[in-house]
Tab-separated table of C-alpha atoms in Angstrom:
chain	number	residue	atom	x	y	z
A	175	MET	CA	0.000	0.000	0.000
A	176	ARG	CA	1.365	3.372	-0.975
A	177	ARG	CA	2.105	5.725	1.876
A	178	LEU	CA	-0.323	8.627	2.080
A	179	LEU	CA	1.611	11.817	1.867
A	180	GLY	CA	0.687	14.446	4.354
A	181	ASP	CA	1.558	16.127	7.549
A	182	ALA	CA	1.516	13.556	10.363
A	183	GLY	CA	-0.004	16.149	12.705
A	184	ALA	CA	-2.853	16.820	10.277
A	185	ILE	CA	-3.554	13.100	9.943
A	186	ARG	CA	-3.658	12.782	13.740
A	187	ARG	CA	-6.200	15.620	13.836
A	188	TYR	CA	-8.289	13.839	11.159
A	189	LEU	CA	-8.298	10.670	13.236
A	190	ASN	CA	-9.150	12.337	16.539
A	191	GLY	CA	-11.884	14.451	14.948
A	192	THR	CA	-10.440	17.925	15.443
A	193	ARG	CA	-9.920	18.511	11.713
A	194	ARG	CA	-11.951	17.493	8.671
A	195	PRO	CA	-9.942	15.455	6.154
A	196	LEU	CA	-9.471	16.917	2.716
A	197	GLU	CA	-11.423	15.359	-0.138
A	198	SER	CA	-8.156	14.284	-1.788
A	199	PHE	CA	-7.085	12.485	1.407
A	200	ILE	CA	-10.344	10.517	1.494
A	201	LYS	CA	-10.141	9.623	-2.210
A	202	ASN	CA	-6.549	8.419	-1.830
A	203	LEU	CA	-7.432	6.429	1.279
A	204	LEU	CA	-10.366	4.680	-0.438
A	205	HIS	CA	-8.175	3.948	-3.464
A	206	ASP	CA	-5.410	2.503	-1.288
A	207	LEU	CA	-7.875	0.321	0.631
A	208	ALA	CA	-9.259	-1.119	-2.598
A	209	GLN	CA	-5.732	-1.886	-3.807
A	210	HIS	CA	-4.700	-3.393	-0.480
A	211	TRP	CA	-7.731	-5.695	-0.415
A	212	ALA	CA	-7.319	-6.409	-4.170
A	213	MET	CA	-11.009	-5.751	-4.690
A	214	PRO	CA	-13.188	-2.697	-5.197
A	215	LEU	CA	-14.940	-1.221	-2.210
A	216	GLY	CA	-18.681	-1.752	-2.191
A	217	SER	CA	-20.804	1.171	-3.263
A	218	GLU	CA	-22.506	1.165	0.150
A	219	VAL	CA	-19.136	1.781	1.842
A	220	ILE	CA	-18.266	4.631	-0.493
A	221	VAL	CA	-21.709	6.206	-0.070
A	222	LEU	CA	-21.434	5.931	3.722
A	223	ILE	CA	-18.006	7.620	3.768
A	224	TRP	CA	-19.135	10.527	1.583
A	225	ARG	CA	-22.399	10.865	3.535
A	226	MET	CA	-20.390	11.230	6.746
A	227	GLN	CA	-18.151	13.823	5.068
A	228	TRP	CA	-21.253	15.745	3.959
A	229	GLN	CA	-22.653	15.659	7.511
A	230	VAL	CA	-19.412	17.160	8.804
A	231	LEU	CA	-19.592	19.946	6.229
A	232	VAL	CA	-23.202	20.702	7.195
A	233	ALA	CA	-22.318	20.688	10.901
A	234	GLU	CA	-19.436	23.100	10.269
A	235	THR	CA	-21.694	25.573	8.490
A	236	GLN	CA	-24.537	25.257	11.014
A	237	GLY	CA	-22.395	25.091	14.142
A	238	PRO	CA	-22.870	27.143	17.313
A	239	GLY	CA	-23.114	30.857	16.708
A	240	ARG	CA	-24.067	30.489	13.045
A	241	SER	CA	-27.473	31.262	11.663
């Protein structure tokens, strides 16, 4: 599996939930998983991942103090 390039601190923040991962990071991660498992990811997995990303974006725009 190819090593994801990126700042280790940023990746830690993605994993602990203090920073939203970039779209490119998610795409690369899904691609690497499919290669590692030698099979495509199911569409339900991909939909779930992008749905969660969308929910984060909505929460960021509708967070406390925003109208």
